[in-house]
Coordinates of C-alpha atoms in Angstrom, one line a residue:
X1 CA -33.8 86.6 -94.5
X2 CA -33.6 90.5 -94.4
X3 CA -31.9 90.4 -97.8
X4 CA -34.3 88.0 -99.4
X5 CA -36.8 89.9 -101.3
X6 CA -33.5 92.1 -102.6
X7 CA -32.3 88.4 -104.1
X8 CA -36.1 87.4 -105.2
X9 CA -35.9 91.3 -107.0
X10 CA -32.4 90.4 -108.3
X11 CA -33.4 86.5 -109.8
X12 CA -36.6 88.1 -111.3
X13 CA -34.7 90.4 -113.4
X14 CA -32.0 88.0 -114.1
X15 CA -34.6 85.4 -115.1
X16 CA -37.8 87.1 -116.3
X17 CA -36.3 90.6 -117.9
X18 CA -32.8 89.8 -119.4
X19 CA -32.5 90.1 -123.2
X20 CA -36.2 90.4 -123.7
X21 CA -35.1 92.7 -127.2
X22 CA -32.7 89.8 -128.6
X23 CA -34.8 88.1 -130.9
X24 CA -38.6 88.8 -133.0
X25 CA -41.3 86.8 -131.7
X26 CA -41.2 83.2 -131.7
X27 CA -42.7 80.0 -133.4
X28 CA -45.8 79.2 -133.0
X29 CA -47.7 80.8 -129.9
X30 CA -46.2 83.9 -129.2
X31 CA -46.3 84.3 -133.2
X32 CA -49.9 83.4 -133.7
X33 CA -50.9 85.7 -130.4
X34 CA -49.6 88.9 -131.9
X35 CA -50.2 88.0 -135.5
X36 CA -54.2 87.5 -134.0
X37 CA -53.8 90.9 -131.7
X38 CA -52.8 92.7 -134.9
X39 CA -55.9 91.4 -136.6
X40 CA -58.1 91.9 -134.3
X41 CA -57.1 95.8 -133.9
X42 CA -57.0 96.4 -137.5
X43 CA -60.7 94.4 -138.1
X44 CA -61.9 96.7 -134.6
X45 CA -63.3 93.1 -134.0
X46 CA -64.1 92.3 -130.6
X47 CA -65.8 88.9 -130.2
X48 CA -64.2 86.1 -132.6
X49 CA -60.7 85.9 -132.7
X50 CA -59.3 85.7 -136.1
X51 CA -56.1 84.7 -138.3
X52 CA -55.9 85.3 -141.7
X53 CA -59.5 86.2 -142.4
X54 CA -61.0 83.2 -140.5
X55 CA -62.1 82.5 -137.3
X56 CA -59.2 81.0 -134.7
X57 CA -60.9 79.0 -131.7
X58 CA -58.0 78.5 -129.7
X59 CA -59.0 80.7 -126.7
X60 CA -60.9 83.3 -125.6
X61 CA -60.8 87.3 -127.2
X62 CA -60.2 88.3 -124.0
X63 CA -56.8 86.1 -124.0
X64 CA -55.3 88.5 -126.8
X65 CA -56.1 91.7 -124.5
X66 CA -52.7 92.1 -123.1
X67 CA -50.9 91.8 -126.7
X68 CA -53.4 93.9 -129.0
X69 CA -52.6 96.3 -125.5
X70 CA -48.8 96.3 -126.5
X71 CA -49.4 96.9 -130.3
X72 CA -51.4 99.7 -129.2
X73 CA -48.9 101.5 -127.8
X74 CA -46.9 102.1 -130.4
X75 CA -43.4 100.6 -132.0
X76 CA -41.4 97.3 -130.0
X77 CA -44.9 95.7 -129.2
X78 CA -42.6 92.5 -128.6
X79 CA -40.7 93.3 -126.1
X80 CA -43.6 95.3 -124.3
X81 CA -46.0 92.2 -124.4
X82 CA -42.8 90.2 -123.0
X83 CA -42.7 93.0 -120.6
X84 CA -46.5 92.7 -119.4
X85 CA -45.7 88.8 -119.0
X86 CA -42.8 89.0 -116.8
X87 CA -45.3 91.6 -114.7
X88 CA -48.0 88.7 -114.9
X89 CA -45.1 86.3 -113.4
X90 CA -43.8 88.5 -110.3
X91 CA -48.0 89.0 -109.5
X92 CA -47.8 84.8 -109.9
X93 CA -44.6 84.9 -107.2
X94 CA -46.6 87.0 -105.1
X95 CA -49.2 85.0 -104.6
X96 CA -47.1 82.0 -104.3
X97 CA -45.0 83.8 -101.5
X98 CA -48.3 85.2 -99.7
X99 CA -49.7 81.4 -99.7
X100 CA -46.4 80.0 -98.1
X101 CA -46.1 82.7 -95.5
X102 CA -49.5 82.1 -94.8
X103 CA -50.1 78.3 -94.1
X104 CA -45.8 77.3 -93.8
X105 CA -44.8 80.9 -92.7
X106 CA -42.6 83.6 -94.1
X107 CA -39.5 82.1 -94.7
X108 CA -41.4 78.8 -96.4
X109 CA -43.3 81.5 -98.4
X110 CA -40.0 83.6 -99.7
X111 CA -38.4 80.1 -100.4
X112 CA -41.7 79.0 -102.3
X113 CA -41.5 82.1 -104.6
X114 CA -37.6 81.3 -105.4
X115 CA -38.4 77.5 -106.0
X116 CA -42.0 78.6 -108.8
X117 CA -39.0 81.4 -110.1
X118 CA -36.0 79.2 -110.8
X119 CA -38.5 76.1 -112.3
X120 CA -38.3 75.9 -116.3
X121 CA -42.0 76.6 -116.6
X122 CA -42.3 80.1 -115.4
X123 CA -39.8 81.7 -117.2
X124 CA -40.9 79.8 -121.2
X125 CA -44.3 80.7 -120.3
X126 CA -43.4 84.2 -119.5
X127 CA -41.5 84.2 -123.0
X128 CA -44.2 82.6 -124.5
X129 CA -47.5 82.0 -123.2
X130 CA -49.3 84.6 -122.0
X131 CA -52.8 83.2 -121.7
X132 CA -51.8 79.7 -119.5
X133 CA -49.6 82.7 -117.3
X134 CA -52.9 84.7 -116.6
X135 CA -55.0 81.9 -116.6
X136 CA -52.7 80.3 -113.6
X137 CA -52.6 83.7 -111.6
X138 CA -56.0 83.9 -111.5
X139 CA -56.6 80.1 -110.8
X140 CA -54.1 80.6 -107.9
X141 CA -56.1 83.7 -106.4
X142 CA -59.2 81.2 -106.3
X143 CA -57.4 78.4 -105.2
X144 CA -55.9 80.3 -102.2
X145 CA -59.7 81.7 -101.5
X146 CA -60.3 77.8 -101.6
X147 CA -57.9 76.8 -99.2
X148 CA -59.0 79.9 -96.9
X149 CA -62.7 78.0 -96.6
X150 CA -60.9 75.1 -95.0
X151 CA -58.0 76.9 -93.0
X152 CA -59.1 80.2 -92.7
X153 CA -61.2 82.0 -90.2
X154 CA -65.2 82.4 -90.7
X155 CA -65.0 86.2 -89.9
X156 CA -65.5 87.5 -93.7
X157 CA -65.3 84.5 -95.4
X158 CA -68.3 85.5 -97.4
X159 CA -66.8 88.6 -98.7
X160 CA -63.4 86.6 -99.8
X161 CA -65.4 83.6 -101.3
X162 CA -66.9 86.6 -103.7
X163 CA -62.8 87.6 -104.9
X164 CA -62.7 84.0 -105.0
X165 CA -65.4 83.2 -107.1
X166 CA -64.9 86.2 -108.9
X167 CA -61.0 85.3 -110.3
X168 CA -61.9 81.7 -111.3
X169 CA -64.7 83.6 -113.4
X170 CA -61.9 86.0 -114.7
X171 CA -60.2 82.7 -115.7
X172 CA -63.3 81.2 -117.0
X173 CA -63.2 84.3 -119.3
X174 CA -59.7 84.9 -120.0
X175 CA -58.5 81.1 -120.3
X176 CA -61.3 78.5 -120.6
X177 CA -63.1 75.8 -118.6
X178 CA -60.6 74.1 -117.5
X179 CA -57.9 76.6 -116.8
X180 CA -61.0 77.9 -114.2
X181 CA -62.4 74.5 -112.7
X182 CA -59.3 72.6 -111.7
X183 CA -59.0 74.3 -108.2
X184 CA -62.2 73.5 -107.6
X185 CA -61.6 69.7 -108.3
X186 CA -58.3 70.2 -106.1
X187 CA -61.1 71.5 -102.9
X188 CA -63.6 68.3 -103.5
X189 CA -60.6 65.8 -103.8
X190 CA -58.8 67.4 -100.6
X191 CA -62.4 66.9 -98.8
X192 CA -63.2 63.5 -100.1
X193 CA -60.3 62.3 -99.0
X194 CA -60.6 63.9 -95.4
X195 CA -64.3 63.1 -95.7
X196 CA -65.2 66.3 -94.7
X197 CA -68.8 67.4 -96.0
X198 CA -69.0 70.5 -94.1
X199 CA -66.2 72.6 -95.5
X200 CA -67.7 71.8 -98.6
X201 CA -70.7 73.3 -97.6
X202 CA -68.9 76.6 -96.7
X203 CA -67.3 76.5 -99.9
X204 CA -71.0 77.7 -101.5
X205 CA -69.8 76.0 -104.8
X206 CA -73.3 76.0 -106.3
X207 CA -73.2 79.9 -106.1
X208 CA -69.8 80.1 -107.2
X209 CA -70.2 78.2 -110.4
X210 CA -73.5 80.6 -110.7
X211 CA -71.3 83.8 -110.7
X212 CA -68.5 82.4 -113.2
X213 CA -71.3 81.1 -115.2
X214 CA -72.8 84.8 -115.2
X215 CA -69.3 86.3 -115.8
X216 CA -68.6 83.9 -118.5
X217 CA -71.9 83.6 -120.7
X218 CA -72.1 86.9 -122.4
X219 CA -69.1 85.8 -124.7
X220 CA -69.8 82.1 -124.5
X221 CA -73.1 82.7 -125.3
X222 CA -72.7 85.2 -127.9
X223 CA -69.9 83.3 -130.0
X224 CA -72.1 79.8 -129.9
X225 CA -75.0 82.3 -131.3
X226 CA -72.3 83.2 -133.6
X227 CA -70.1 79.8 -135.1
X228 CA -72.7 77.3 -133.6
X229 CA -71.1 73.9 -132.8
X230 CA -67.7 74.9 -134.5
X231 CA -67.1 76.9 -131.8
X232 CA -68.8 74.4 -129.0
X233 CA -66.7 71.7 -129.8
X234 CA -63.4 73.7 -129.3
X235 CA -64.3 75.3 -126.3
X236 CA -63.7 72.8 -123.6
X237 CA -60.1 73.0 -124.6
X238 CA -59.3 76.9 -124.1
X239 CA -56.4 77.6 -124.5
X240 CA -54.8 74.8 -126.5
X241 CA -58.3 74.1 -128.8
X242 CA -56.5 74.9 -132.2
X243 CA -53.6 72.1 -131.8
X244 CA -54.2 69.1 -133.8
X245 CA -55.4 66.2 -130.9
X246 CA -53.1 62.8 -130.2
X247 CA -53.8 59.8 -128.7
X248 CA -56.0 59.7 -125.6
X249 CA -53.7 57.4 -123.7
X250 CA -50.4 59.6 -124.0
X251 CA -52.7 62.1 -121.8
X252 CA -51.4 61.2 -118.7
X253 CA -48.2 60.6 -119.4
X254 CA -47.5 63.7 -121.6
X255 CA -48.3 65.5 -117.8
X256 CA -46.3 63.4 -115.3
X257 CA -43.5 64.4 -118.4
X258 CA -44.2 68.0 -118.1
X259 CA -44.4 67.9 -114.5
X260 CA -40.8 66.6 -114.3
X261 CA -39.1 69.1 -117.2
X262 CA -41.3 71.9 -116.1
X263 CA -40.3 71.5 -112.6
X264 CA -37.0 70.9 -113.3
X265 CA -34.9 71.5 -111.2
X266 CA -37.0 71.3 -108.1
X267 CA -38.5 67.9 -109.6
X268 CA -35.8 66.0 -107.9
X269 CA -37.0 67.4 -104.8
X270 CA -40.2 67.1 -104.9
X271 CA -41.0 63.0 -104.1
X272 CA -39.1 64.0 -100.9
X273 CA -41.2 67.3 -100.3
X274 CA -44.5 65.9 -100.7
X275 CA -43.4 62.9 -98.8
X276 CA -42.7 65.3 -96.2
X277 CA -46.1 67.2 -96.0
X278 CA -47.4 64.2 -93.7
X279 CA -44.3 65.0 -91.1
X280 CA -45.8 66.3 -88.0
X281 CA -42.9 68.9 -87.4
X282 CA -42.7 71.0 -84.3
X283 CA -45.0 68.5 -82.7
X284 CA -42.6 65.5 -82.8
X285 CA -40.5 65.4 -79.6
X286 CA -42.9 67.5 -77.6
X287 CA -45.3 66.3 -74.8
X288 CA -48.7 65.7 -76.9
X289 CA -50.7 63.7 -73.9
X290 CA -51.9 64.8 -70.3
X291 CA -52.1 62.4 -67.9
X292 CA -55.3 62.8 -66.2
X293 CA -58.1 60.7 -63.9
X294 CA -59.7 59.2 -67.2
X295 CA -56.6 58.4 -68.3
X296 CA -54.9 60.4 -71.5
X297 CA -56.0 62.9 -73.4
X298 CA -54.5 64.6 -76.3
X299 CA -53.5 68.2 -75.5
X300 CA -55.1 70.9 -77.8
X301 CA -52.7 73.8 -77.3
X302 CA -51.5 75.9 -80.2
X303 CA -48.3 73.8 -81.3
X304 CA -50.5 70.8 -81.8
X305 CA -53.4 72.8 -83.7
X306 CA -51.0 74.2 -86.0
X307 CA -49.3 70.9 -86.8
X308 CA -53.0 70.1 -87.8
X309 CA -53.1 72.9 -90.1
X310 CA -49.6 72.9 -91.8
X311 CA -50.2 68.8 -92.5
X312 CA -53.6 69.3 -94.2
X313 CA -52.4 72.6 -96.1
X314 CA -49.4 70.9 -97.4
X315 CA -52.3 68.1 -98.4
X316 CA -54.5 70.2 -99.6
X317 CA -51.8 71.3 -102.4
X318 CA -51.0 68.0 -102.9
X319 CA -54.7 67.4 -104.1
X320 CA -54.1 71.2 -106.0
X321 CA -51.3 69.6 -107.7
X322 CA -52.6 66.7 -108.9
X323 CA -56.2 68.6 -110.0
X324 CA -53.7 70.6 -112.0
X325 CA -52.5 67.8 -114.0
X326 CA -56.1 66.7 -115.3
X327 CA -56.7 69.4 -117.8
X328 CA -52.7 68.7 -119.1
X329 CA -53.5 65.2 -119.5
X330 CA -56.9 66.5 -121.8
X331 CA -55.6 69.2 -123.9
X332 CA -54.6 68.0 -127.5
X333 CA -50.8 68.4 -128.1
X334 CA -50.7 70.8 -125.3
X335 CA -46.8 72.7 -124.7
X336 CA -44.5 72.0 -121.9
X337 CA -46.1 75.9 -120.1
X338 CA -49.7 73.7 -119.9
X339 CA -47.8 72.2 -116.9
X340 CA -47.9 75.6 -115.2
X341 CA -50.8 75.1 -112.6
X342 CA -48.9 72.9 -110.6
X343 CA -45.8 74.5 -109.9
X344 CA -47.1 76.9 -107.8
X345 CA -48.2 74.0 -105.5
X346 CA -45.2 72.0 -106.2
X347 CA -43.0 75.0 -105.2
X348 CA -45.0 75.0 -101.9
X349 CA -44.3 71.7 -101.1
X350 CA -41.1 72.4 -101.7
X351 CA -41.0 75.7 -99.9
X352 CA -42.0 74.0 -96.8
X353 CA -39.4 71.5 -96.7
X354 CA -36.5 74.0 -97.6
X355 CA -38.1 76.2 -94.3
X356 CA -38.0 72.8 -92.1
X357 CA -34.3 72.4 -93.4
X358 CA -33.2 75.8 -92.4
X359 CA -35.0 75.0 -88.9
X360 CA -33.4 71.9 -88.3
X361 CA -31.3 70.6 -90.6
X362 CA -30.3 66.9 -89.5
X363 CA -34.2 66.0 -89.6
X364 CA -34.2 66.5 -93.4
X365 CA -30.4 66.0 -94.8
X366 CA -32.0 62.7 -96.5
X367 CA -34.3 63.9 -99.0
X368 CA -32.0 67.4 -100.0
X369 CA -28.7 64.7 -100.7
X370 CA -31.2 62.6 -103.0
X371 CA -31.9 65.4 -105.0
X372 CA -28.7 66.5 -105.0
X373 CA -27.5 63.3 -106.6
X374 CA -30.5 63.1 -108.7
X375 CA -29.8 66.7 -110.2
X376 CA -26.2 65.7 -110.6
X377 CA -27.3 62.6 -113.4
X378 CA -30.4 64.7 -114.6
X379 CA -27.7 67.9 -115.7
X380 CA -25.1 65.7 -116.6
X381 CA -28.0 63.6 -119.7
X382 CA -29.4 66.9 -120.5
X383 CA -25.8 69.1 -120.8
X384 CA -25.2 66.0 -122.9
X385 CA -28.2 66.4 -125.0
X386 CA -27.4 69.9 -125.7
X387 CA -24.0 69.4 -126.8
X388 CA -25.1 66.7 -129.4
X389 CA -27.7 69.8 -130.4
X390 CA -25.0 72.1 -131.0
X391 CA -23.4 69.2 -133.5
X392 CA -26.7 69.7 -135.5
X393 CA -27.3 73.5 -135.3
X394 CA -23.8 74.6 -136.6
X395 CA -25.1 78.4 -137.0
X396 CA -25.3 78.1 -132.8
X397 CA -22.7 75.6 -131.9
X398 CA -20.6 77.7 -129.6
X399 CA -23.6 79.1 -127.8
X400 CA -24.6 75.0 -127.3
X401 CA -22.0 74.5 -125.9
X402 CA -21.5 77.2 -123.4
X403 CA -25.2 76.1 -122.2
X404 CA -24.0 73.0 -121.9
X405 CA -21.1 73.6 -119.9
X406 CA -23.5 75.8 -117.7
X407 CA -26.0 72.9 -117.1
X408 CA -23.4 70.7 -116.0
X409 CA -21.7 72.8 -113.5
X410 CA -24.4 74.2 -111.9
X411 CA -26.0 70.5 -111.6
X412 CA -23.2 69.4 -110.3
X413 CA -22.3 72.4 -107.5
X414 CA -25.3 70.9 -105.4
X415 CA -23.8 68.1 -105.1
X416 CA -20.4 69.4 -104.1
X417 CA -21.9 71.1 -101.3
X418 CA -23.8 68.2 -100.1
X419 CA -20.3 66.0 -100.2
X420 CA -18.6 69.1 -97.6
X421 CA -22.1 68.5 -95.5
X422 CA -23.3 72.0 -95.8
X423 CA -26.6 70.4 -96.9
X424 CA -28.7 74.6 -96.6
X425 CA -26.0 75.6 -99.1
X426 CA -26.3 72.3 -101.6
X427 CA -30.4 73.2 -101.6
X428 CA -30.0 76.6 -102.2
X429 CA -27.7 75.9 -104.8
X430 CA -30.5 73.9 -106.6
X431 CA -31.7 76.8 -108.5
X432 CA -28.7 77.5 -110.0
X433 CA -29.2 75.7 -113.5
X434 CA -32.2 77.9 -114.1
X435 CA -31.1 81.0 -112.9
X436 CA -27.4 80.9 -114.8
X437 CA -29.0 79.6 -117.9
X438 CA -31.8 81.4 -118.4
X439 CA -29.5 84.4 -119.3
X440 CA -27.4 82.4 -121.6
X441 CA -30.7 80.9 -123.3
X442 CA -31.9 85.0 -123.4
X443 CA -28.6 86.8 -124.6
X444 CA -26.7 83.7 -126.5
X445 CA -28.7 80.9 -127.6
X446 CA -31.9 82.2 -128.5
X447 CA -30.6 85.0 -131.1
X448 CA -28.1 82.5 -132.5
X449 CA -31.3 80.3 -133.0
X450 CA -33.6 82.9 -134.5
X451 CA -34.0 81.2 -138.1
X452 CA -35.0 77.8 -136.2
X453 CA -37.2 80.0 -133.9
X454 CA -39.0 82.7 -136.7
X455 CA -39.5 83.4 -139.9
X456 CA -38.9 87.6 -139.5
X457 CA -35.4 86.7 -141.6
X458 CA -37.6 85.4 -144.6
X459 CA -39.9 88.1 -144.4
X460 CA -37.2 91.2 -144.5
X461 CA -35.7 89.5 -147.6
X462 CA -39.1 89.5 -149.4
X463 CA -39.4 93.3 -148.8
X464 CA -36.2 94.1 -149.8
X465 CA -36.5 91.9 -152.8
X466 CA -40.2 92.0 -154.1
X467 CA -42.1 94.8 -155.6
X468 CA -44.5 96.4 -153.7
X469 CA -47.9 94.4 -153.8
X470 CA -45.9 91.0 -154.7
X471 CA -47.4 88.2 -152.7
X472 CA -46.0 85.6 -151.5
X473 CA -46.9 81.4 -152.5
X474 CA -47.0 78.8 -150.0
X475 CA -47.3 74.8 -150.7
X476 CA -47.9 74.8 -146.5
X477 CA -49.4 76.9 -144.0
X478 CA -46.9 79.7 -143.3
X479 CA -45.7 80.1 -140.1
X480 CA -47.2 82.1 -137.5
X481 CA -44.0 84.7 -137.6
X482 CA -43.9 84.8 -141.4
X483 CA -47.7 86.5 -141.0
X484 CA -47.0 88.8 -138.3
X485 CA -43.8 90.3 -139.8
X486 CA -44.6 90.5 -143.9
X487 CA -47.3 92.4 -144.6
X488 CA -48.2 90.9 -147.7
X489 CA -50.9 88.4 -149.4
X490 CA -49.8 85.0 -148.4
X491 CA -51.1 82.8 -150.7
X492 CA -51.7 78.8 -149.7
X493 CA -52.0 76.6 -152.8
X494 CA -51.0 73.2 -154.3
X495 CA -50.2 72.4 -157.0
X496 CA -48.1 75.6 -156.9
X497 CA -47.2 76.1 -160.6
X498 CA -50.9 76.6 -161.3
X499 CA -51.0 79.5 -158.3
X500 CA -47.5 81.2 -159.7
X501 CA -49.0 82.1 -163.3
X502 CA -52.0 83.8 -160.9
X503 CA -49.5 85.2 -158.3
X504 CA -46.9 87.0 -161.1
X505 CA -45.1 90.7 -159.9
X506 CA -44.8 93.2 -161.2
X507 CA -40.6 92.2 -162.5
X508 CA -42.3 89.1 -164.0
X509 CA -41.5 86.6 -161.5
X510 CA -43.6 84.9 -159.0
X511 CA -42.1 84.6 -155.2
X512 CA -42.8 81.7 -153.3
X513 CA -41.3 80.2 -149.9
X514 CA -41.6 76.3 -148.8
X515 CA -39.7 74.1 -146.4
X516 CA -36.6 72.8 -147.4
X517 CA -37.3 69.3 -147.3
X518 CA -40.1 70.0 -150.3
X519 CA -37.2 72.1 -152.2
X520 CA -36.4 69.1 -154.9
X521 CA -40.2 68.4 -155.3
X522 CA -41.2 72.4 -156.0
X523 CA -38.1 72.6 -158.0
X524 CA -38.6 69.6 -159.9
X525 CA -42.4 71.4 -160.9
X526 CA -41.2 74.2 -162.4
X527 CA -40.4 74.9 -165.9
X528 CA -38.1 77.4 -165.2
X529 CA -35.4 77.2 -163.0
X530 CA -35.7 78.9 -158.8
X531 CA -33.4 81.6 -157.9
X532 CA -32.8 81.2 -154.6
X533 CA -32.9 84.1 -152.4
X534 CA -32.5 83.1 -148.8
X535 CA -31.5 79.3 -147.3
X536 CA -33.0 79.5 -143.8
X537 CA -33.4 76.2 -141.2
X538 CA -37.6 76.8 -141.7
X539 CA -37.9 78.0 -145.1
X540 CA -36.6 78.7 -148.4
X541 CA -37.6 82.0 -150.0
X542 CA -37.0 81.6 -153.7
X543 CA -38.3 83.3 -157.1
X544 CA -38.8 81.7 -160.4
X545 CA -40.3 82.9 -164.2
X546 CA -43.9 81.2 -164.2
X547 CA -44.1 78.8 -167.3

């Protein structure tokens, strides 16, 4: 274990910091984040958010800090704000680690932090979503405060209520409601089960939700004074409000989903670890009864008391993971980083059973060969899945392919170490799909992708092209990417001839750029024919002599 924070250093770089330069921003959240930031720095507004001229209630102001911070500073605001989010990560593996040393001990804590690293989630959200990666740091801070009412010593717990009130208020104003209330559902389902009434109590929760209230209301309050119910009704949702809302009975299956892919690759350890947190570990084998004149009575020496503690931690996340899922299961159309909560709990879990298989290895062989097996058919469907990808994406076929090939060795080399019963090896080696393809996703796949991914192609060709002032006519909303990188009127209007006699150059020509599925139907409108200037997998970017 002496060399393990040099190897969590090593797999955060590898994971979090490789190839951070290799492509613009992406489609649609890390797109619509910077194209707000830049807005809201050039309007010096500092309450509503705002896109195009028009309020966005997505999430709160306070969400776009960290990116309107990177644009600030001058040229490559990308790869800064991708910088800032890998920083947000490592603090969100530090707490991790610091909860797992602390209830499971160190080497469950370093192993919890490698498990939350090498899980899908972390590293997409630390690509893409900023906000839900802040939002879960601070929601961790408080939920560790949380867990320090029940298992934690009195001495000072007032003091460390006051952080912990004080981040889930931060989350309240950085994230939304429930982003900030789900580890406080995780505490009141942990004690209703355990039916215990007076660590609720300690837990001061109606002076809590006073100080996040207090934290939170000046911009709550301010922006419902502002855009009145508009803004009310997409509130509850921070940080997803602005996506369009599905059915209400996909909800909880849309999370158990994300749980599994966002875990993933851990997921086909996890029934096994939380199975697990109910094993009474260094207790089992040892002498829990004294024989005495009333006859027994159970021993309360240290071993047995922190049995007690480790079981109803590793329950307590349980009930954190499962809070977690709620507000997944109520966002409208949320992404596959809303799952990012949980992992944190489901990578102590996980930690705790990894540190008992290190300890003793025979006692928990079972559950690591399962997943081992599991991970073997999960790799193998989704290496498959890939490769039939790279028969539709010719322009990144080969780099398909070799993420493919990845995917199904590293499943399989889990497996292969179980088989030669070296069952420590076979669960370390579980994190290797994540942490050899993240780099091939970063340096291969993604800048092979980046006309699938962005629109910043479409925009350099209209610079190059256009006269200055020319703007630009959409049948669609443009994407997020195309408004960020082309700094030019973007014009939304159907039926588009109409807008193109309105929208002429100064060469005579209108521009205009639609989705290549609508190319027959905007062609078929024109009087003249389109000169086609770029063919991208998004959009078309054409140009045409108004009738």
């Amino acid at each position: 274990m002496r060399f393990a924070p040099l190897v969590l250093a090593a797999l955060c770089v590898l994971v979090l910091f490789t190839g951070l330069d290799r492509v613009g921003v992406l489609d649609t959240r890390e797109a619509r984040d910077a194209a707000v930031a830049r807005e809201l720095i050039a309007r010096q507004e500092v309450f509503t958010p705002v896109l195009a001229g028009e309020p966005l209630y997505e999430k709160p102001v306070v969400a776009y800090a960290p990116e309107a911070l990177a644009q600030a500073l001058g040229p490559d605001a990308p790869r800064r704000a991708r910088q800032m989010r890998g920083l947000i990560a490592v603090a969100l593996l530090l707490v991790t680690a610091t909860a797992g040393a602390r209830h499971f001990g160190p080497r469950a804590g370093v192993f919890a932090a490698g498990v939350l690293l090498t899980g899908v989630a972390l590293p997409l959200a630390a690509r893409s979503d900023g906000t839900q990666l802040l939002g879960t740091l601070l929601a961790w801070v408080g939920c560790e405060g949380l867990a320090d009412v029940v298992f934690g010593r009195a001495q000072g717990r007032d003091l460390r209520l006051v952080v912990t009130y004080g981040a889930l208020a931060a989350a309240l104003v950085c994230a939304g409601p429930l982003p900030a209330l789900w580890p406080l559902g995780g505490l009141a389902l942990y004690l209703a089960l355990a039916r215990d009434r007076e660590h609720l109590r300690r837990a001061r929760l109606p002076a809590g939700l006073l100080v996040m209230l207090g934290m939170a209301l000046p911009w709550y309050g301010a922006m419902a004074e502002r855009h009145g119910a508009a803004f009310l009704a997409h509130a509850p949702f921070f940080p997803y409000a602005a996506e369009p809302r599905g059915p209400w009975y996909a909800g909880p299956l849309l999370a158990l989903s994300f749980l599994v892919v966002g875990c993933f690759p851990w997921s086909v350890l996890l029934p096994g670890a939380a199975l697990h947190a109910a094993t009474w570990w260094r207790a089992r084998g040892r002498a829990l009864l004294s024989i005495g004149p009333g006859g027994p009575d159970v021993l309360a020496g240290a071993p047995l008391e922190r049995e007690r503690r480790e079981e109803g931690a590793a329950h307590f996340f349980i009930a954190c993971l499962l809070a977690s899922l709620v507000p997944v299961a109520l966002y409208p159309a949320p992404p596959l980083t809303a799952v990012l909560p949980a992992l944190p709990a489901a990578a102590l879990l996980c930690g705790r059973l990894l540190d008992h298989l290190f300890e003793d290895a025979a006692r928990v062989e079972r559950p690591v060969a399962q997943a081992t097996r599991m991970l073997a058919f999960a790799g193998s469907a989704a290496a498959l899945l890939v490769n039939l990808l790279a028969a539709r994406v010719r322009e990144a076929a080969p780099e398909l392919r070799l993420l493919a090939t990845a995917l199904f060795v590293t499943s399989w080399l889990p497996f292969l170490a179980g088989f030669m019963k070296r069952p420590r090896l076979a669960a370390l080696l579980l994190a290797l799909p994540v942490a050899a393809g993240a780099p091939v996703v970063s340096l291969r796949v993604l800048p092979a992708m980046e006309d699938w991914l962005n629109a910043r192609s479409v925009a350099q060709a209209m610079e190059a092209v256009a006269p200055p002032r020319a703007p630009l006519v959409l049948p669609d909303a443009p994407p997020a990417s195309l408004r960020y990188y082309l700094r030019r009127d973007l014009i939304v209007a159907s039926p588009v001839p109409a807008m193109l006699r309105e929208a002429r150059a100064a060469d005579g020509l209108a521009y205009l750029a639609f989705r290549p599925i609508r190319e027959r139907e905007v062609a078929a409108a024109q009087v003249h024919p389109l000169e086609i200037l770029l063919r991208t997998p998004g959009l078309v970017l054409a140009r045409v002599r108004p009738g």
